[in-house]
Coordinates of C-alpha atoms and ligand atoms in Angstrom, one line a residue:
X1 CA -87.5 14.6 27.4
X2 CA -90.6 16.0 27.0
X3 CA -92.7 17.2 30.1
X4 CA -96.9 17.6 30.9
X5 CA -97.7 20.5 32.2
X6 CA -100.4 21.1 34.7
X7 CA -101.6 24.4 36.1
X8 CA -103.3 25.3 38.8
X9 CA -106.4 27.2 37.4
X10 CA -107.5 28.1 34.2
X11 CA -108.6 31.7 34.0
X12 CA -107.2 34.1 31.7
X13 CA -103.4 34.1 33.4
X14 CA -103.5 30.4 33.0
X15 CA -105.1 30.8 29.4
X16 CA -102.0 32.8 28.2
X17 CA -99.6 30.2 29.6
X18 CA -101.6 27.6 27.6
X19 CA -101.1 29.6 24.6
X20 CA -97.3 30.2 25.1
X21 CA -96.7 26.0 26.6
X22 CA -98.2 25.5 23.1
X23 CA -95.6 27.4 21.4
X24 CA -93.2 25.0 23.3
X25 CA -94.0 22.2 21.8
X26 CA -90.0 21.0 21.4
X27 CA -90.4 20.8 25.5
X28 CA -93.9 20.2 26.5
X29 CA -96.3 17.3 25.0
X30 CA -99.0 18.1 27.0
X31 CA -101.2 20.6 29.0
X32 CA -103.8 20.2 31.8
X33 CA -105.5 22.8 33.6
X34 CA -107.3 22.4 37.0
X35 CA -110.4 24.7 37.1
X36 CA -113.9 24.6 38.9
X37 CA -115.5 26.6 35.6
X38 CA -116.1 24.0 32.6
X39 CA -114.5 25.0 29.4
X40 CA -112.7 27.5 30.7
X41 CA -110.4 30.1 29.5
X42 CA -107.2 27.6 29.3
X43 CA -109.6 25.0 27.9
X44 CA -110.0 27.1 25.5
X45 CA -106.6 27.7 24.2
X46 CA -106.0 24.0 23.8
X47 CA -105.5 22.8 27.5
X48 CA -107.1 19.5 28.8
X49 CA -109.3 20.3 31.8
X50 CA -109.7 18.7 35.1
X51 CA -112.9 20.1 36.3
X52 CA -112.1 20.9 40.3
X53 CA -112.0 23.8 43.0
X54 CA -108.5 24.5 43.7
X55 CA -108.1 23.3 46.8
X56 CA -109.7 19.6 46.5
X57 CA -107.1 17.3 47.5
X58 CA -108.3 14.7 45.2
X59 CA -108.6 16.9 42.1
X60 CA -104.6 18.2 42.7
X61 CA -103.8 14.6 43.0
X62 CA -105.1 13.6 39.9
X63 CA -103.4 16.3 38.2
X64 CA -100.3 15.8 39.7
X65 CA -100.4 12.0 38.2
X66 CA -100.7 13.4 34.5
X67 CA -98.1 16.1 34.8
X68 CA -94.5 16.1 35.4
X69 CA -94.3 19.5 36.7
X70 CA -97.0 21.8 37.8
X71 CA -97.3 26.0 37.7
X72 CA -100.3 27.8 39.1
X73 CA -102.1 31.0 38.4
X74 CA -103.8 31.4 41.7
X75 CA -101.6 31.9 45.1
X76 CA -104.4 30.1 46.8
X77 CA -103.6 27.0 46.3
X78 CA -102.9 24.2 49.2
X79 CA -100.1 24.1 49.9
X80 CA -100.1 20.8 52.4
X81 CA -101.5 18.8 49.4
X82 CA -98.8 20.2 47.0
X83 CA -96.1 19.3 49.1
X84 CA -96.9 15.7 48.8
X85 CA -97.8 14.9 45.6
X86 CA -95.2 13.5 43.4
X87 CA -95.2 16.2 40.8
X88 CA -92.3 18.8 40.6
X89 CA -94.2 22.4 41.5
X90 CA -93.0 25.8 40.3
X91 CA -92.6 27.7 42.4
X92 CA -92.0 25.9 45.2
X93 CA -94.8 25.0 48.0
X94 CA -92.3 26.5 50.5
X95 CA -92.0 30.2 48.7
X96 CA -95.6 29.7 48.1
X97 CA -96.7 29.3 51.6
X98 CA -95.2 32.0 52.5
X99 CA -96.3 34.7 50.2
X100 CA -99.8 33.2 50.4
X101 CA -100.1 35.1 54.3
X102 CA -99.4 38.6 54.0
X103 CA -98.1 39.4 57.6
X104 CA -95.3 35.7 57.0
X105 CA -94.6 37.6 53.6
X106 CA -94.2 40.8 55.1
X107 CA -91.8 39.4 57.9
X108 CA -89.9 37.4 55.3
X109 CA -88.6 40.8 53.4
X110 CA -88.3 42.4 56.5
X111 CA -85.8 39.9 57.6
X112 CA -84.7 40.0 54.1
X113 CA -84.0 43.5 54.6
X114 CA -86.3 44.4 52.0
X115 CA -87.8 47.7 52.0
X116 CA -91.8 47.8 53.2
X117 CA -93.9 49.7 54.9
X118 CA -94.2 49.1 59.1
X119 CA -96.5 46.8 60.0
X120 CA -97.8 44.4 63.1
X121 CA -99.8 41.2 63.5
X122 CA -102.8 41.9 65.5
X123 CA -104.8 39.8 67.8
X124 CA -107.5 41.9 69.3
X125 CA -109.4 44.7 69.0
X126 CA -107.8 46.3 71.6
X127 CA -103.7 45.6 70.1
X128 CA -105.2 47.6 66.9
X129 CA -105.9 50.1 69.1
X130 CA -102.4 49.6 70.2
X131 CA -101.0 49.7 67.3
X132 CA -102.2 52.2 65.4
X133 CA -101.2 54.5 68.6
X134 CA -97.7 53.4 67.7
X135 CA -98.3 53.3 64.0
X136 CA -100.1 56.9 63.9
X137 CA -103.0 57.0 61.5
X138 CA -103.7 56.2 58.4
X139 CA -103.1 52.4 58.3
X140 CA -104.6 50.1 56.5
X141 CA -105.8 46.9 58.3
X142 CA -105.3 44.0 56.3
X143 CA -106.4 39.9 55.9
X144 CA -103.6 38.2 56.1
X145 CA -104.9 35.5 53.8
X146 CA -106.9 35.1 50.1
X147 CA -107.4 38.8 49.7
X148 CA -107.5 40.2 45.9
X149 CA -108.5 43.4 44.3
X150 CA -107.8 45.4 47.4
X151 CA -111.1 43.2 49.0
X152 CA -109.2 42.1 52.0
X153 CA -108.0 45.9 53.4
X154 CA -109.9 48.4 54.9
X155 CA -108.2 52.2 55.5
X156 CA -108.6 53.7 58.8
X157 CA -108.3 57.3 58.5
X158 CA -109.7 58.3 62.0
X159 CA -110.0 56.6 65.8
X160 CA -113.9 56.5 65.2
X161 CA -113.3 53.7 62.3
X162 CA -111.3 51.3 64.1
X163 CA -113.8 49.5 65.7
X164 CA -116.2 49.0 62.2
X165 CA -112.9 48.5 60.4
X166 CA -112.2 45.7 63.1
X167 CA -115.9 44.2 63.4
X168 CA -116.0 44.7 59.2
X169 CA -112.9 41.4 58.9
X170 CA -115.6 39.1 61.3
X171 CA -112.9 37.3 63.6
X172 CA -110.2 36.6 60.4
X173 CA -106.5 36.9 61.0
X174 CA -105.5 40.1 60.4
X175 CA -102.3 42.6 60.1
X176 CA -102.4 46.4 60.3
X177 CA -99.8 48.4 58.1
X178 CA -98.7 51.9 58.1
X179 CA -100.5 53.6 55.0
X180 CA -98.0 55.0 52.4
X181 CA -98.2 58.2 50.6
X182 CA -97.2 56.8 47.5
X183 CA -96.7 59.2 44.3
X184 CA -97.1 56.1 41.9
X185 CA -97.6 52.5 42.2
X186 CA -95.1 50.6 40.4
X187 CA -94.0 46.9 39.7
X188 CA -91.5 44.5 38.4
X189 CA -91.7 41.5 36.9
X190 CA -89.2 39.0 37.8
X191 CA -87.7 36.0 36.7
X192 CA -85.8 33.0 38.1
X193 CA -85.2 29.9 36.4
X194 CA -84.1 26.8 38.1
X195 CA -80.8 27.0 36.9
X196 CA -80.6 30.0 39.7
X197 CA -80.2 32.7 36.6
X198 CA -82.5 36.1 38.0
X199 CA -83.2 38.2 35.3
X200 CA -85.6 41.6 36.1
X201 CA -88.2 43.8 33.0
X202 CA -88.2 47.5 33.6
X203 CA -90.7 49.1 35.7
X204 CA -94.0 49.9 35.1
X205 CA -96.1 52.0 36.1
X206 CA -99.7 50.5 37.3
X207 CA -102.8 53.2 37.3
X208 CA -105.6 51.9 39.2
X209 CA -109.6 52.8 39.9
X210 CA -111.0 51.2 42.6
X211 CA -108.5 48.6 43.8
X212 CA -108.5 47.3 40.1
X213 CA -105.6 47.9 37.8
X214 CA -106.9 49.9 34.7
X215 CA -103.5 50.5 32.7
X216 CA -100.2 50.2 33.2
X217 CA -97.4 52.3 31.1
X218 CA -94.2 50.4 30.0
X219 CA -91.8 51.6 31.2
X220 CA -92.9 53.4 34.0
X221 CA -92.4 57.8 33.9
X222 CA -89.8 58.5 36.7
X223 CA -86.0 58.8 36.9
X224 CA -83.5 56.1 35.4
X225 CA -82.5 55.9 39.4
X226 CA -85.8 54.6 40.5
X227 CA -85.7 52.3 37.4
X228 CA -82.5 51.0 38.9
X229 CA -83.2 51.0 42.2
X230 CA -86.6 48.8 41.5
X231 CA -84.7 46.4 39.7
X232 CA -82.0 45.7 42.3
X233 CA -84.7 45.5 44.7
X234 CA -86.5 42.8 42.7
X235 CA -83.7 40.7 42.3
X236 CA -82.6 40.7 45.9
X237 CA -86.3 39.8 46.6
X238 CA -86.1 37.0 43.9
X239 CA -82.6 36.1 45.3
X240 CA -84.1 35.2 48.8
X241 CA -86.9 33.6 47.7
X242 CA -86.8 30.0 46.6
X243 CA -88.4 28.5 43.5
X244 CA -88.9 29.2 39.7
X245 CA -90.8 31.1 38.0
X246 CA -91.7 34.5 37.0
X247 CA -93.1 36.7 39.7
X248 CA -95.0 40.3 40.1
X249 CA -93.5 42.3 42.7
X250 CA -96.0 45.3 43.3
X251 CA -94.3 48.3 45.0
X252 CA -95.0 51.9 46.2
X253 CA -92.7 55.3 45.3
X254 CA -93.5 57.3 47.7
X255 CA -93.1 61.0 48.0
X256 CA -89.0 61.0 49.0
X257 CA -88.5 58.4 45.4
X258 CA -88.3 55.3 48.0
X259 CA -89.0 52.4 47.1
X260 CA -91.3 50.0 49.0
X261 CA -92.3 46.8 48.4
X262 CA -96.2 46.1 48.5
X263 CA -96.3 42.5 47.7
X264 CA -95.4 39.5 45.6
X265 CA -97.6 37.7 43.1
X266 CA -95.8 34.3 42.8
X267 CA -97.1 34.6 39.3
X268 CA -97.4 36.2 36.3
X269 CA -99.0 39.0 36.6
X270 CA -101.7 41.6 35.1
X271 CA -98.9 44.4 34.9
X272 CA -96.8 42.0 32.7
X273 CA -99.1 41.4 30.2
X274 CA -97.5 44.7 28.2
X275 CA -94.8 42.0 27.4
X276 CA -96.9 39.8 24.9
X277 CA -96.1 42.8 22.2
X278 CA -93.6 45.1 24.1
X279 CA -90.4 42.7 24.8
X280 CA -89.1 40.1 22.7
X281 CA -89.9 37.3 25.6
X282 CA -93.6 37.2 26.9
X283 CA -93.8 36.7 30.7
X284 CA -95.5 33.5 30.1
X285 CA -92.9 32.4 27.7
X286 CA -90.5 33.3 30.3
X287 CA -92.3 31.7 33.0
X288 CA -92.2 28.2 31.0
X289 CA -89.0 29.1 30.4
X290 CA -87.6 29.6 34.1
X291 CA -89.7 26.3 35.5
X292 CA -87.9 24.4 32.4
X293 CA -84.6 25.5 33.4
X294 CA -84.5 26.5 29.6
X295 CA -82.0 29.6 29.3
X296 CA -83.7 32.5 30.2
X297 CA -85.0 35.5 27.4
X298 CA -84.6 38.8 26.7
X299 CA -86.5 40.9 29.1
X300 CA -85.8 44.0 27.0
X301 CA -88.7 46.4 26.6
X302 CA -88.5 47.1 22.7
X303 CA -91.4 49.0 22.6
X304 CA -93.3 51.5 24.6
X305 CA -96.7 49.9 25.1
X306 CA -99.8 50.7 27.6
X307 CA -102.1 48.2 28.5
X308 CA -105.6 48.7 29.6
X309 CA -108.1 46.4 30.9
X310 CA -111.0 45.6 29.7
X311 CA -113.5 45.4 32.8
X312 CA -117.2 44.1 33.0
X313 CA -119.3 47.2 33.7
X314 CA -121.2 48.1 36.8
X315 CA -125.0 47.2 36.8
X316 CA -125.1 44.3 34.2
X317 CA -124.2 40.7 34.5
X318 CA -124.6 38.6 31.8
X319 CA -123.8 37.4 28.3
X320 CA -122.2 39.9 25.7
X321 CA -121.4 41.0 22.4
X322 CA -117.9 40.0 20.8
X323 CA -115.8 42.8 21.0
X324 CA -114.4 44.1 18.2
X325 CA -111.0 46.3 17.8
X326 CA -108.8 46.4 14.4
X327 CA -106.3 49.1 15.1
X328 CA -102.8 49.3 13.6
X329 CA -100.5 49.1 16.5
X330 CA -103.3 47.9 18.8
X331 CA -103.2 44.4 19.6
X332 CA -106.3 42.8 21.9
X333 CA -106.8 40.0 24.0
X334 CA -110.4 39.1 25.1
X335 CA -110.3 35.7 27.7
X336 CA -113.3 33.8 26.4
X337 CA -115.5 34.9 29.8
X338 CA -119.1 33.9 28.6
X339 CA -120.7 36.0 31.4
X340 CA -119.8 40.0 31.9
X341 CA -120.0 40.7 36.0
X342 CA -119.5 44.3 37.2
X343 CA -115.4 44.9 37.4
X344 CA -114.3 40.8 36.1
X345 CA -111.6 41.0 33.7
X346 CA -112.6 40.4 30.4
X347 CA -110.0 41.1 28.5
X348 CA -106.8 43.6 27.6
X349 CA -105.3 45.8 24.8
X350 CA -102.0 46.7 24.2
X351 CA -101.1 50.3 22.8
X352 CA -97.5 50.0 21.6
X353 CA -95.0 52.0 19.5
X354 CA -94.1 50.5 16.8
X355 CA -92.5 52.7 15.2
X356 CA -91.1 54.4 18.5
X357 CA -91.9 57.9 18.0
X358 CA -94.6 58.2 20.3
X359 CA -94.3 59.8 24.2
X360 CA -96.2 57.3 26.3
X361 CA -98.5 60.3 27.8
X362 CA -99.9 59.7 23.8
X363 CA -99.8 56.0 24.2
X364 CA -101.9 56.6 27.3
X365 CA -104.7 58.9 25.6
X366 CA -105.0 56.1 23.0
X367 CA -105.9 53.5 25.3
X368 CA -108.7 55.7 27.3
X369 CA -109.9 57.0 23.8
X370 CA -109.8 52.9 22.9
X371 CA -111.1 52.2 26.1
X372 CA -114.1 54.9 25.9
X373 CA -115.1 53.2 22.6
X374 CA -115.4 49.9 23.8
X375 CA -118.9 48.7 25.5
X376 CA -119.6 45.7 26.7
X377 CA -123.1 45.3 25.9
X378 CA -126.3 42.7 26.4
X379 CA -126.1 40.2 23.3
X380 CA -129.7 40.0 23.5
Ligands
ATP401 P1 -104.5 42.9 44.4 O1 -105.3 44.1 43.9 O2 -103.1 43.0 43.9 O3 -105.2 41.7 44.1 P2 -104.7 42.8 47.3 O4 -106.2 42.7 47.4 O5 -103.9 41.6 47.7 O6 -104.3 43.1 45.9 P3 -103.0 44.9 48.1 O7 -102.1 44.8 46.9 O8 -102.3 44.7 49.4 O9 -104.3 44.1 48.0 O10 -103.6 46.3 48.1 C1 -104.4 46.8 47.1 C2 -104.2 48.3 46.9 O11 -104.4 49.0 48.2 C3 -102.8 48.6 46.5 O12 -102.6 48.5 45.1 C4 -102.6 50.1 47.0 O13 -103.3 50.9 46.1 C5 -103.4 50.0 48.3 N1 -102.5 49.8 49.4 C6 -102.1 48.6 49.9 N2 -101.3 48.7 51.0 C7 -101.1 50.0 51.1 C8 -100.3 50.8 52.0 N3 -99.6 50.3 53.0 N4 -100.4 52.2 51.9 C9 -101.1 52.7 50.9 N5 -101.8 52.0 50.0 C10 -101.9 50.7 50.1
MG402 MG1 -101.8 44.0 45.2

């Protein structure tokens, strides 16, 4: 039988879903998209819209009566209210709850056995102090809940900082973590159905300027070991936690080729989006597919591809001109944003190889020379 989907939050994430539930159409009859923004980017794409914040109990509970099973792009959801509603929810409230709290996530793979970086709860200024005499510096002291873009974590580099780093969180809960000199940042995007069938895409390699991810290179330049070792680390990760659905696993190399995990997006992610052109199953495909418990697709990377995002500039907020990019073997996405604001995600491009004879170093001065070219400008 046919099911109605509803997903939590409609930006472009929940946008690209849309588009691939639509492709579906043998398994889903409907779509409905909870979002505060009217007409927003899932609207867009064909989704009905229940206009709500995220966390209203009544707006979930109305979406939960006209969907049989419900996804989310944001891991801030509430996760009391989606444990009682009668909808099914992928993935699970449970997995949710605890990847929404950084220092419960952290402890999770640590029991796990999962490789991370040491870390510590802390309850006063004076256990960071603690801490970080046990710790050593850097660190970087973290919120443990609804940080993105690297807005929740502030590096301490030196004992003068601890207090301003402390004072700068204003009484939230925090966790301090032992700063990793990573040579690249990395991640995988995993898949579970709920059938039980894992199934990993190769690494990637994620580039980012100021907390934001700028491009990531598929697959990612390091050793067919790391490659491997990456993998078996996601699906151990995806193995011990419960749920469907695809999910972003961020990690760090770090100078010895170790692995550690970072954290987990129970999502899909920005450093998947490579797949809409680069493997034969789009991670939003895939996701539909694992919350189905439709047999799950290739995660083969057929082509090397870079994506780069297309960010809002600093210093101008406001309506923009369309852009504009015909390119053989370039393939953009813009989200339908109305309004541009300094560093908001406007959109992606792919770079991909279609005829695979390219190195991905020339995939990657593509995209900056593609990136370079593109200006988000006033429309007036
Ligand atoms: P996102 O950018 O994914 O929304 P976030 O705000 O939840 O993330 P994190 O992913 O924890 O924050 O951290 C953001 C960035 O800060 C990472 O991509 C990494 O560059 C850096 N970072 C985080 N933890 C560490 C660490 N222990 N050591 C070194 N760098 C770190
Ligand atoms: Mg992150």
């Amino acid at each position: 039988m046919k099911k109605r989907l509803g997903i939590i939050g409609g930006g472009q994430l929940g946008m690209m879903i849309t588009e691939a539930a639509k492709n579906l159409s043998n398994e889903i009859s409907e779509i409905i998209v909870l979002d505060p923004t009217e007409n927003c980017p899932a609207a867009q794409a064909g989704a009905k819209q229940i206009v709500g914040d995220f966390k209203d109990e009544d707006a979930i509970v109305k979406l939960a009566e006209q969907s049989d099973i419900i996804t989310y792009e944001i891991e801030s959801g509430n996760t009391d209210v989606l444990s009682k509603v009668k909808a099914e929810i992928e993935p699970s409230p449970s997995t949710l709850g605890i990847i929404q709290d950084k220092l419960l996530q952290k402890t999770f793979l640590l029991e796990n056995e999962l490789p991370i970086s040491q870390f510590y709860k802390i309850t006063s200024l004076d256990d960071l102090r603690k801490k970080i005499n046990e710790l050593g510096l850097p660190v970087l002291l973290k919120s443990r809940r609804d940080a993105y873009d690297g807005r929740g974590n502030y590096k301490i580099s030196s004992l003068e900082e601890i207090e301003k780093a402390y004072q700068y969180f204003d009484g939230k809960s925090l966790m301090v973590e032992k700063f990793v000199d990573f040579k690249m940042e990395v991640s995988v995007i995993a898949v579970r159905n709920t059938k039980g069938e894992i199934a990993v895409y190769p690494l990637v390699e994620n580039i980012h300027e100021d907390n934001i991810l700028k491009m990531t290179v598929a697959p990612a330049r390091v050793s067919d070991d790391v490659i491997n070792d990456a993998g078996e680390i996601a699906k151990k990760t995806m193995d011990v936690l419960k749920g469907a659905g695809v999910f972003g696993i961020e990690m760090f190399i770090d100078q010895n080729d170790r692995i550690l995990i970072n954290e987990i997006a129970p999502r899909v992610h920005n450093s998947g989006h490579h797949t809409l052109q680069s493997c034969k199953t789009s991670q939003f495909e895939q996701h539909l597919r694992a919350i189905l418990g439709l047999e799950l697709g290739s995660t083969d990377l057929v082509h090397k591809t870079v994506m780069c995002n297309i960010l809002g500039p600093d210093g101008f907020e406001g309506k923009y001109k369309p852009v504009q990019l015909e390119k053989d073997g370039v393939y953009l996405k813009m989200y339908g944003k109305d309004i541009s604001k300094p560093q908001r995600k406007l959109g992606h491009f792919n770079v991909v190889d279609q005829s695979d004879s390219k190195d991905v170093s020339v995939l990657l001065e593509m995209a900056d020379e593609i990136k370079n070219s593109i200006l988000i400008k006033s429309l007036d």
